Coordinates of C-alpha atoms and ligand atoms in Angstrom, one line a residue:
M14 CA 28.1 101.4 65.0
L15 CA 24.4 102.8 67.4
F16 CA 21.9 104.5 66.7
A17 CA 23.3 107.0 69.9
D18 CA 26.3 106.5 68.5
V19 CA 24.9 108.2 65.0
P20 CA 25.9 112.0 64.6
K21 CA 22.1 114.4 65.6
V22 CA 20.4 116.2 62.5
G23 CA 20.1 119.9 64.5
G24 CA 17.3 122.0 65.4
G25 CA 15.2 119.5 67.4
E26 CA 13.4 120.9 69.9
R27 CA 13.4 119.7 73.8
V28 CA 10.1 118.1 74.6
L29 CA 8.9 118.2 70.8
G30 CA 12.4 116.9 69.3
H31 CA 12.6 117.4 64.9
M32 CA 7.9 116.8 64.9
R33 CA 8.1 121.4 65.0
V34 CA 10.1 122.0 62.5
L35 CA 9.1 119.1 60.4
R36 CA 5.2 120.2 60.7
A37 CA 5.6 124.0 60.5
D38 CA 9.3 124.8 59.2
R39 CA 9.7 121.5 56.0
M40 CA 12.2 124.1 54.0
G41 CA 13.9 125.4 57.4
F42 CA 14.3 121.5 57.4
L43 CA 15.4 120.7 54.6
S44 CA 17.6 123.2 54.3
R45 CA 20.6 121.7 58.0
L46 CA 19.9 118.4 56.1
T47 CA 21.6 120.1 52.6
R48 CA 23.7 121.4 54.9
E49 CA 24.6 119.2 57.4
V50 CA 24.5 115.0 57.1
D51 CA 26.7 113.2 54.4
R52 CA 26.4 109.9 55.3
V53 CA 23.7 108.9 57.8
S54 CA 22.5 111.2 60.4
R55 CA 20.1 110.9 63.1
L56 CA 16.5 112.7 64.4
E57 CA 14.8 113.1 67.5
I58 CA 11.0 112.0 67.1
R59 CA 9.8 110.0 69.9
G60 CA 8.1 106.5 69.5
R61 CA 10.4 106.2 65.5
R62 CA 14.1 105.8 65.6
T63 CA 14.2 107.8 62.7
F64 CA 17.0 108.0 60.0
V65 CA 18.2 110.4 57.2
V66 CA 20.8 109.1 54.5
N67 CA 22.3 111.4 51.7
H68 CA 24.8 109.7 50.0
P69 CA 24.8 108.0 46.5
E70 CA 26.3 104.2 48.2
V71 CA 24.6 105.1 50.9
L72 CA 21.6 105.7 48.6
H73 CA 22.3 102.7 46.6
E74 CA 22.2 100.3 50.1
L75 CA 18.9 100.9 50.7
L76 CA 16.6 101.8 47.6
V77 CA 18.7 98.5 45.9
E78 CA 20.3 96.2 47.7
G79 CA 18.0 96.6 50.4
A80 CA 14.9 97.1 48.6
R81 CA 13.3 94.1 50.1
T82 CA 14.0 95.1 53.4
F83 CA 13.4 98.9 53.5
E84 CA 10.1 99.0 52.0
K85 CA 6.9 101.8 52.0
S86 CA 6.7 103.8 55.6
D87 CA 3.9 103.4 57.3
V88 CA 3.7 107.0 57.5
T89 CA 3.4 106.9 54.1
R90 CA 1.2 104.2 53.8
F91 CA -1.0 105.7 55.9
A92 CA -1.8 109.0 54.8
L93 CA -2.4 108.4 51.6
Y94 CA -4.9 105.5 52.5
P95 CA -7.8 107.8 52.1
L96 CA -6.7 107.7 48.8
A97 CA -4.2 105.9 47.2
G98 CA -5.6 102.8 50.0
E99 CA -2.9 99.7 48.3
G100 CA -2.4 101.5 45.5
L101 CA 1.0 100.4 43.7
F102 CA 2.7 103.9 45.5
T103 CA 2.1 102.7 48.9
S104 CA 1.6 99.3 49.1
N105 CA 4.1 96.6 50.2
G106 CA 5.3 93.3 49.8
D107 CA 3.4 90.4 48.1
L108 CA 0.3 92.8 46.6
W109 CA 2.6 95.2 45.2
R110 CA 5.2 91.9 43.1
R111 CA 2.7 91.3 41.2
Q112 CA 0.3 95.4 41.0
R113 CA 3.9 96.4 39.1
K114 CA 4.4 93.0 37.6
L115 CA 1.5 93.3 36.6
M116 CA 1.4 97.4 35.1
A117 CA 4.7 97.4 34.1
P118 CA 3.9 96.9 30.7
L119 CA 1.5 100.4 30.7
F120 CA 4.7 102.5 30.9
H121 CA 7.1 100.3 28.4
A122 CA 9.2 103.1 26.2
G123 CA 5.9 101.5 22.9
Q124 CA 3.4 103.0 25.2
L125 CA 4.5 106.0 25.5
E126 CA 4.1 107.2 22.1
T127 CA 0.4 106.6 21.6
Y128 CA 0.5 109.4 24.9
A129 CA 3.1 112.4 23.2
A130 CA -0.8 113.9 21.1
D131 CA -2.8 115.0 24.7
M132 CA -0.1 116.1 26.1
V133 CA 0.3 118.3 23.1
A134 CA -3.4 118.9 23.0
A135 CA -4.0 119.4 26.5
T136 CA -1.1 122.2 26.2
V137 CA -3.0 124.4 23.6
R138 CA -6.2 123.2 25.0
G139 CA -5.2 125.5 28.5
Q140 CA -3.1 127.7 26.4
S141 CA -5.9 129.2 24.6
T142 CA -7.7 131.6 26.7
W143 CA -4.9 133.2 27.7
K144 CA -4.5 136.4 26.4
D145 CA -1.6 138.1 25.5
G146 CA 0.0 141.1 28.4
Q147 CA -2.0 138.5 31.4
T148 CA -1.0 138.1 34.6
V149 CA -1.7 134.2 35.6
S150 CA -0.7 131.8 37.7
L151 CA 2.4 129.2 36.3
A152 CA 1.7 126.7 39.1
K153 CA -1.6 126.5 38.4
E154 CA -1.8 126.7 34.8
T155 CA 0.3 123.9 34.6
T156 CA -1.7 121.5 36.9
H157 CA -4.7 122.3 34.4
I158 CA -2.3 120.7 32.1
T159 CA -1.5 117.8 33.9
M160 CA -3.9 117.4 34.8
S161 CA -6.2 116.9 31.9
I162 CA -3.5 114.9 30.8
A163 CA -3.5 112.7 33.3
G164 CA -7.5 112.6 32.7
K165 CA -7.2 112.1 29.2
T166 CA -4.5 109.6 28.6
L167 CA -5.5 107.9 32.2
F168 CA -9.7 107.1 31.8
D169 CA -10.4 109.3 28.4
A170 CA -12.0 112.0 30.3
D171 CA -12.5 114.1 27.9
T172 CA -13.2 117.5 29.0
F173 CA -11.0 120.1 31.1
S174 CA -13.4 119.9 33.5
E175 CA -14.1 116.7 34.7
A176 CA -10.9 116.3 35.3
D177 CA -11.0 119.2 37.6
A178 CA -14.3 118.2 39.1
I179 CA -11.3 114.5 40.0
G180 CA -8.3 116.5 40.5
D181 CA -9.9 119.1 43.2
A182 CA -11.4 116.4 45.0
I183 CA -7.1 115.1 45.0
T184 CA -5.9 118.2 46.2
V185 CA -8.1 118.1 48.6
A186 CA -7.4 114.6 50.2
L187 CA -3.9 114.9 48.9
D188 CA -3.7 118.8 52.5
W189 CA -5.1 116.7 54.6
A190 CA -2.3 114.5 54.5
A191 CA 0.6 116.9 54.2
A192 CA -1.5 118.3 56.7
N193 CA -1.9 114.6 59.2
A194 CA 1.0 112.6 58.8
P195 CA 3.5 114.5 60.7
S196 CA 1.3 114.9 63.7
F197 CA 1.0 112.7 67.4
L198 CA -2.2 111.7 67.0
A199 CA -1.3 109.9 63.6
L200 CA 2.4 108.3 65.3
G201 CA 0.3 107.4 68.6
H202 CA -2.3 105.3 66.4
L203 CA 0.4 104.0 64.1
L204 CA 2.1 102.0 67.4
A205 CA -1.5 101.7 69.0
R206 CA -1.4 99.4 65.2
R207 CA 1.6 97.9 65.2
S208 CA 1.6 97.7 69.1
L209 CA -2.0 95.1 68.8
Q210 CA 0.3 93.7 65.9
G211 CA 2.2 92.3 68.1
I212 CA -0.3 91.3 70.8
A213 CA -1.7 89.1 67.2
R214 CA 1.5 87.6 67.1
R215 CA 3.8 86.6 70.3
G216 CA 0.1 86.3 72.2
P217 CA -2.7 83.0 72.8
L218 CA -4.3 81.5 69.1
R219 CA -7.4 82.2 70.4
A220 CA -7.3 86.1 71.2
A221 CA -4.5 86.3 68.2
A222 CA -7.8 86.6 65.2
P223 CA -9.8 89.4 66.8
I224 CA -6.7 91.3 67.1
G225 CA -4.6 91.1 64.3
K226 CA -8.7 92.3 63.0
L227 CA -8.8 95.4 65.0
A228 CA -5.1 96.2 63.9
D229 CA -6.3 95.7 59.9
R230 CA -8.9 97.9 60.9
L231 CA -6.7 100.9 61.8
R232 CA -4.6 100.5 59.1
A233 CA -6.8 103.5 57.7
P234 CA -6.9 107.4 59.9
L235 CA -8.9 108.7 62.1
V236 CA -10.8 111.4 60.8
L237 CA -11.8 113.5 62.9
P238 CA -14.7 115.5 62.9
G239 CA -14.2 118.8 61.4
E240 CA -14.0 121.1 58.2
S241 CA -11.5 120.1 57.1
G242 CA -12.4 115.7 57.9
K243 CA -15.9 117.3 55.9
R244 CA -14.4 118.6 53.1
L245 CA -11.8 114.9 52.9
R246 CA -14.5 112.6 53.1
A247 CA -16.6 115.0 51.0
A248 CA -13.5 113.7 48.0
I249 CA -13.6 110.1 48.9
T250 CA -17.2 110.0 47.7
L251 CA -16.6 112.5 44.9
L252 CA -13.9 109.8 43.7
D253 CA -14.8 106.9 44.4
T254 CA -18.1 107.2 43.0
H255 CA -16.4 108.7 39.5
V256 CA -14.1 105.6 39.7
Q257 CA -16.8 102.8 39.9
G258 CA -19.1 104.7 37.6
M259 CA -16.2 104.5 35.0
I260 CA -14.9 100.9 35.7
D261 CA -18.7 99.8 35.4
A262 CA -19.6 101.8 32.3
R263 CA -15.7 100.1 30.3
R264 CA -17.6 97.2 32.2
A265 CA -20.8 97.0 30.5
G266 CA -18.4 98.0 27.3
A267 CA -17.1 101.3 26.5
Q268 CA -15.0 100.7 23.6
K269 CA -11.7 102.4 25.0
D270 CA -7.8 102.2 25.0
D271 CA -6.8 104.6 27.6
L272 CA -5.0 103.0 31.0
L273 CA -8.1 102.4 32.8
A274 CA -9.9 99.9 29.5
R275 CA -5.8 98.5 29.9
L276 CA -5.8 98.2 34.0
L277 CA -9.2 96.6 34.4
R278 CA -7.3 93.6 31.2
A279 CA -4.8 93.1 33.1
Q280 CA -4.2 89.5 33.9
G281 CA -1.3 88.0 36.6
D282 CA 0.1 85.3 36.1
D283 CA -2.3 83.1 37.3
G284 CA -5.0 84.5 34.4
A285 CA -6.9 86.0 38.0
K286 CA -7.6 90.4 37.4
M287 CA -7.3 93.0 39.4
S288 CA -10.6 93.4 41.9
D289 CA -12.3 97.5 41.7
R290 CA -11.0 98.1 45.0
Q291 CA -8.0 97.5 43.8
V292 CA -8.5 99.1 40.1
R293 CA -9.9 102.2 42.2
D294 CA -6.2 102.8 44.2
E295 CA -5.0 102.1 41.0
V296 CA -6.3 104.3 39.1
L297 CA -6.4 107.8 42.3
T298 CA -2.7 106.0 42.8
L299 CA -1.8 107.1 39.4
F300 CA -3.9 110.5 39.0
L301 CA -2.5 112.0 42.3
A302 CA 1.5 110.7 41.6
G303 CA 0.8 111.8 38.0
H304 CA -0.3 115.0 37.9
E305 CA 1.0 117.1 40.9
T306 CA 4.5 116.1 40.8
T307 CA 4.3 116.9 37.0
A308 CA 2.6 120.4 37.3
T309 CA 5.7 121.8 39.8
A310 CA 8.2 120.5 38.0
L311 CA 7.1 122.5 34.4
A312 CA 6.1 126.0 36.8
W313 CA 10.1 125.9 37.6
A314 CA 11.6 124.7 34.9
V315 CA 9.2 128.3 33.1
H316 CA 10.8 129.8 35.8
C317 CA 14.6 129.0 35.5
L318 CA 14.5 130.4 32.2
C319 CA 12.9 133.3 33.0
K320 CA 15.7 133.8 35.9
N321 CA 18.5 132.9 32.8
P322 CA 17.3 134.4 30.4
A323 CA 20.8 133.4 28.8
V324 CA 19.3 129.8 28.6
Y325 CA 16.5 130.6 27.2
E326 CA 17.8 131.9 24.3
Q327 CA 19.1 128.7 23.5
V328 CA 16.0 126.7 24.3
Q329 CA 13.7 128.8 22.2
A330 CA 15.9 128.6 19.2
E331 CA 15.7 124.6 20.1
V332 CA 12.0 125.1 19.9
D333 CA 11.5 127.5 16.8
A334 CA 13.4 125.5 15.2
L335 CA 10.6 122.4 14.9
A336 CA 8.7 122.1 12.1
G337 CA 4.8 123.0 13.7
E338 CA 4.0 121.3 17.2
P339 CA 6.1 119.1 19.2
T340 CA 5.8 115.3 18.2
F341 CA 6.7 112.2 19.9
A342 CA 9.1 112.0 17.0
D343 CA 11.0 115.2 17.2
L344 CA 11.9 114.4 21.4
S345 CA 14.9 113.7 20.3
R346 CA 15.8 117.9 17.7
L347 CA 14.9 118.6 21.8
P348 CA 18.2 117.4 23.9
L349 CA 18.3 121.8 25.8
T350 CA 14.4 121.4 26.4
L351 CA 15.5 117.8 28.3
R352 CA 18.5 119.1 29.6
V353 CA 16.0 122.4 31.3
F354 CA 13.5 120.0 32.6
K355 CA 16.2 117.6 34.0
E356 CA 18.2 120.7 36.2
A357 CA 14.8 122.3 36.9
L358 CA 14.0 118.5 38.5
R359 CA 17.6 118.9 40.4
L360 CA 17.4 122.2 41.7
Y361 CA 13.2 121.5 42.5
P362 CA 13.0 117.5 42.8
P363 CA 8.8 118.5 43.7
V364 CA 9.5 115.6 46.1
P365 CA 12.2 116.7 48.1
L366 CA 11.5 113.9 50.9
F367 CA 10.6 110.3 50.7
T368 CA 11.2 107.3 53.2
R369 CA 11.9 103.8 53.6
Q370 CA 10.5 101.9 57.1
A371 CA 12.8 97.8 58.1
R372 CA 10.9 94.9 58.1
E373 CA 13.7 93.7 59.5
E374 CA 16.7 94.7 61.3
A375 CA 19.4 95.7 58.9
T376 CA 22.9 98.0 58.5
I377 CA 23.3 100.6 56.3
D378 CA 26.4 102.3 56.4
G379 CA 27.8 100.3 59.2
V380 CA 24.9 101.5 61.5
T381 CA 22.7 98.7 62.8
V382 CA 19.4 99.4 61.6
R383 CA 16.7 98.0 64.2
R384 CA 12.8 96.6 62.2
N385 CA 10.5 99.4 62.5
D386 CA 13.2 102.4 62.1
V387 CA 12.2 105.0 59.3
V388 CA 14.6 105.7 56.9
L389 CA 14.4 109.0 55.4
V390 CA 15.6 110.2 51.5
S391 CA 16.0 114.4 50.7
P392 CA 16.0 114.4 47.1
W393 CA 16.5 118.2 47.7
A394 CA 19.7 117.4 50.0
L395 CA 21.1 115.1 47.7
H396 CA 20.5 117.9 44.2
R397 CA 22.6 120.2 47.2
R398 CA 25.6 117.8 47.1
A399 CA 29.0 120.7 46.3
D400 CA 30.7 117.0 45.7
L401 CA 28.9 116.3 43.3
W402 CA 27.2 119.5 41.8
P403 CA 29.8 121.9 41.9
D404 CA 27.6 125.9 42.9
P405 CA 25.0 123.1 43.0
E406 CA 22.8 126.3 43.7
R407 CA 23.8 128.1 39.6
F408 CA 20.9 126.5 37.2
D409 CA 23.0 124.8 35.1
P410 CA 21.0 122.3 32.5
D411 CA 25.3 121.0 31.1
R412 CA 25.4 119.3 33.8
F413 CA 22.9 116.9 31.9
L414 CA 24.8 116.7 28.8
P415 CA 25.8 112.8 28.4
E416 CA 29.6 112.8 28.3
R417 CA 29.2 114.8 31.8
E418 CA 25.7 112.6 33.0
S419 CA 27.7 109.6 32.5
K420 CA 30.1 110.4 34.9
R421 CA 28.3 110.7 37.9
S422 CA 26.6 108.5 39.9
R423 CA 23.0 107.1 38.9
Y424 CA 22.2 108.0 42.9
A425 CA 23.2 111.7 43.0
W426 CA 19.9 112.5 41.5
L427 CA 17.1 110.9 42.2
P428 CA 13.6 112.7 41.0
F429 CA 12.1 109.6 41.0
G430 CA 13.6 107.5 43.6
A431 CA 15.9 104.5 42.5
G432 CA 15.8 100.8 42.8
A433 CA 12.6 98.6 43.3
R434 CA 10.5 101.3 43.9
V435 CA 11.3 103.9 40.8
C436 CA 8.9 105.3 39.9
I437 CA 6.9 103.6 37.3
G438 CA 6.1 106.8 35.6
A439 CA 9.7 108.6 35.6
A440 CA 9.6 108.0 31.5
F441 CA 6.1 109.3 30.9
A442 CA 6.8 111.6 32.7
M443 CA 10.6 113.2 31.1
I444 CA 8.2 113.2 27.3
E445 CA 5.2 114.8 29.4
G446 CA 8.2 117.3 30.4
Q447 CA 10.1 117.9 27.7
L448 CA 6.7 118.2 24.9
V449 CA 4.4 120.3 26.9
L450 CA 7.6 122.7 28.1
A451 CA 8.1 122.7 24.1
S452 CA 4.5 123.8 23.7
L453 CA 4.3 126.0 26.2
L454 CA 7.5 128.5 24.9
R455 CA 6.0 128.1 21.2
H456 CA 2.8 130.0 21.7
A457 CA 3.9 132.2 25.0
R458 CA 7.0 134.4 26.1
F459 CA 7.4 133.7 29.2
E460 CA 7.8 136.8 31.8
S461 CA 8.7 136.1 35.9
L462 CA 7.1 138.6 38.1
N463 CA 8.0 138.2 41.6
D464 CA 11.2 135.8 43.1
E465 CA 9.7 132.7 43.8
V466 CA 10.5 130.9 46.1
P467 CA 9.8 126.8 47.6
E468 CA 6.9 125.1 49.8
V469 CA 6.7 120.9 51.3
S470 CA 3.5 121.0 50.7
A471 CA 2.1 117.0 49.0
T472 CA 5.0 118.6 46.3
L473 CA 8.0 120.9 46.1
R474 CA 5.7 124.3 46.0
P475 CA 5.7 126.9 44.3
R476 CA 4.6 130.1 47.5
S477 CA 3.2 132.1 45.3
G478 CA 1.3 129.1 42.6
M479 CA 4.8 131.3 40.2
P480 CA 2.3 135.0 39.2
M481 CA 3.4 135.0 35.2
R482 CA 2.4 137.6 32.3
V483 CA 2.3 136.1 28.6
H484 CA 3.1 137.2 26.6
L485 CA 1.3 135.1 23.3
R486 CA 3.7 134.4 20.2
R487 CA 1.3 132.4 18.2
P488 CA -2.2 131.3 18.4
A489 CA -2.7 128.8 20.1
S490 CA -6.4 127.0 18.4
V491 CA -8.0 123.8 19.9
S492 CA -8.5 121.9 16.4
Ligands
HEM507 C1 7.9 115.1 37.4 C2 7.6 114.1 37.8 C3 7.7 113.2 38.1 C4 8.3 112.8 39.3 C5 9.1 114.0 40.1 C6 8.0 111.3 39.6 C7 8.2 110.9 41.8 C8 8.5 109.9 42.6 C9 9.1 108.9 43.0 C10 9.9 110.7 44.2 C11 8.4 108.1 43.0 C12 9.3 107.0 44.1 C13 8.8 107.6 45.9 C14 10.1 106.6 47.5 O1 10.0 105.7 46.7 O2 9.2 106.7 48.2 C15 6.9 108.2 42.9 C16 6.5 106.6 42.7 C17 5.6 106.4 42.0 N1 4.5 107.3 40.6 FE1 6.1 108.8 40.1 N2 7.0 110.7 39.3 C18 6.9 112.0 38.8 C19 5.9 111.7 37.7 C20 5.0 110.7 37.9 C21 3.7 110.0 37.1 C22 3.5 111.2 35.7 C23 2.3 109.1 37.3 C24 2.0 108.4 36.4 C25 0.8 108.7 35.4 C26 3.4 108.5 39.3 C27 3.3 107.3 39.0 C28 3.7 106.8 40.3 C29 3.5 105.5 41.0 C30 2.8 104.3 40.7 C31 4.2 105.3 41.6 C32 5.0 104.4 43.2 C33 6.3 103.2 42.5 C34 6.3 102.1 43.3 O3 5.9 102.0 44.3 O4 5.9 100.7 42.2 N3 4.9 109.4 38.6 N4 7.5 109.3 41.9

């Protein structure tokens, strides 16, 4: 089947196509995808043929079988470049393969156990300043907690404030990326780069090297003057200085056993270690990918409990049956807590959209995809398919009972993506979700103060920050 024959998603405008709705009404866009896309549809975006796929079989074809053909798209790479550079999230090809192999052992089950105590300690610490009856912005609180977990586990940053400065700078860069990815300037920039790469490939040999170099320089976005550009530059300078300082300290012999130290020690098959620049890109990638996603998921999980008091009671009883603060060994005693977190990830996937780009011509579900075509995946839309999730808007953690899980396609639930590029931190995030949620419920009773709705920014954030009244159940004291 050809592009023109593929059903088109509605809501595109005459001149702008889907560009405006992608920038201005992303929740409306997600609802449209949910209603309209069955297997493969197409969008109208000038200069960029874009497909949307939304069926487990087709997702398997794209993300697993097609992993070598469908790489991270240049829009994603470009928007995140100032922050993540050529880190694991944004790199492609041989560099990505090498880095994934080097970093995978850092996230193996045995390693994760060592982080559990830090996860709970950060949660208790985060709650220790709450007063009984106080109103908090839960999204802010969970961000604070996961940021400090990331700070502690990644680079042994002891204080909340150290992690805070980095976290704030990352938020500035993420917001910049979210605002600038779907823009005409970005698309024009990428088209210009692609043309230069084409000329370098096909043009006279003499011109190839300088034109190739010019194309290479265009891989970073233009940061325009003005307030947001100024804030982005300041944030990146802060991050670079901070991370380089930590790398220098480790190289000078500081004895730590955090992820940064392990990254610096990691060696490829050829015995080569990572450059400082590569370590910087990986540290920021992990910090960025690792904290906001889990923070929003946690906030939505508490929200779902507040709206479903019967489940809240059951999960509270499960948590209260523990002997003390939750530990790694308690994970198997918290099966409902785990199901609640999974169901929250279904209803509110922190990454509601992600993209791939074809390196060469291919077919998906019988549709011809050309080189450089973009394919969009929406966990949000997938998780609301009534054929996979009956009564999809209903919060029902029992959908994740093992016997029900085993009957469903593995590709029906994609909060962490799938295939070769599946989230490297998925197991870390699941443990963090279960432990932090248990610790939060242990210390406080949450009362929801509004009907919170999601908005798509860098992640699926709660629009009003999720105001909650907290009723303290037992003191959260910091040892
Ligand atoms: C609930 C929490 C999380 C969610 C929902 C989430 C979601 C995702 C998704 C959807 C992807 C794949 C995107 C794609 O295929 O284009 C991804 C990749 C990634 N995530 Fe996560 N993530 C979470 C937590 C974490 C944590 C805790 C870390 C690190 C500590 C992390 C690090 C990464 C990295 C490095 C990648 C890129 C992997 C690669 O391409 O090889 N994430 N994540």
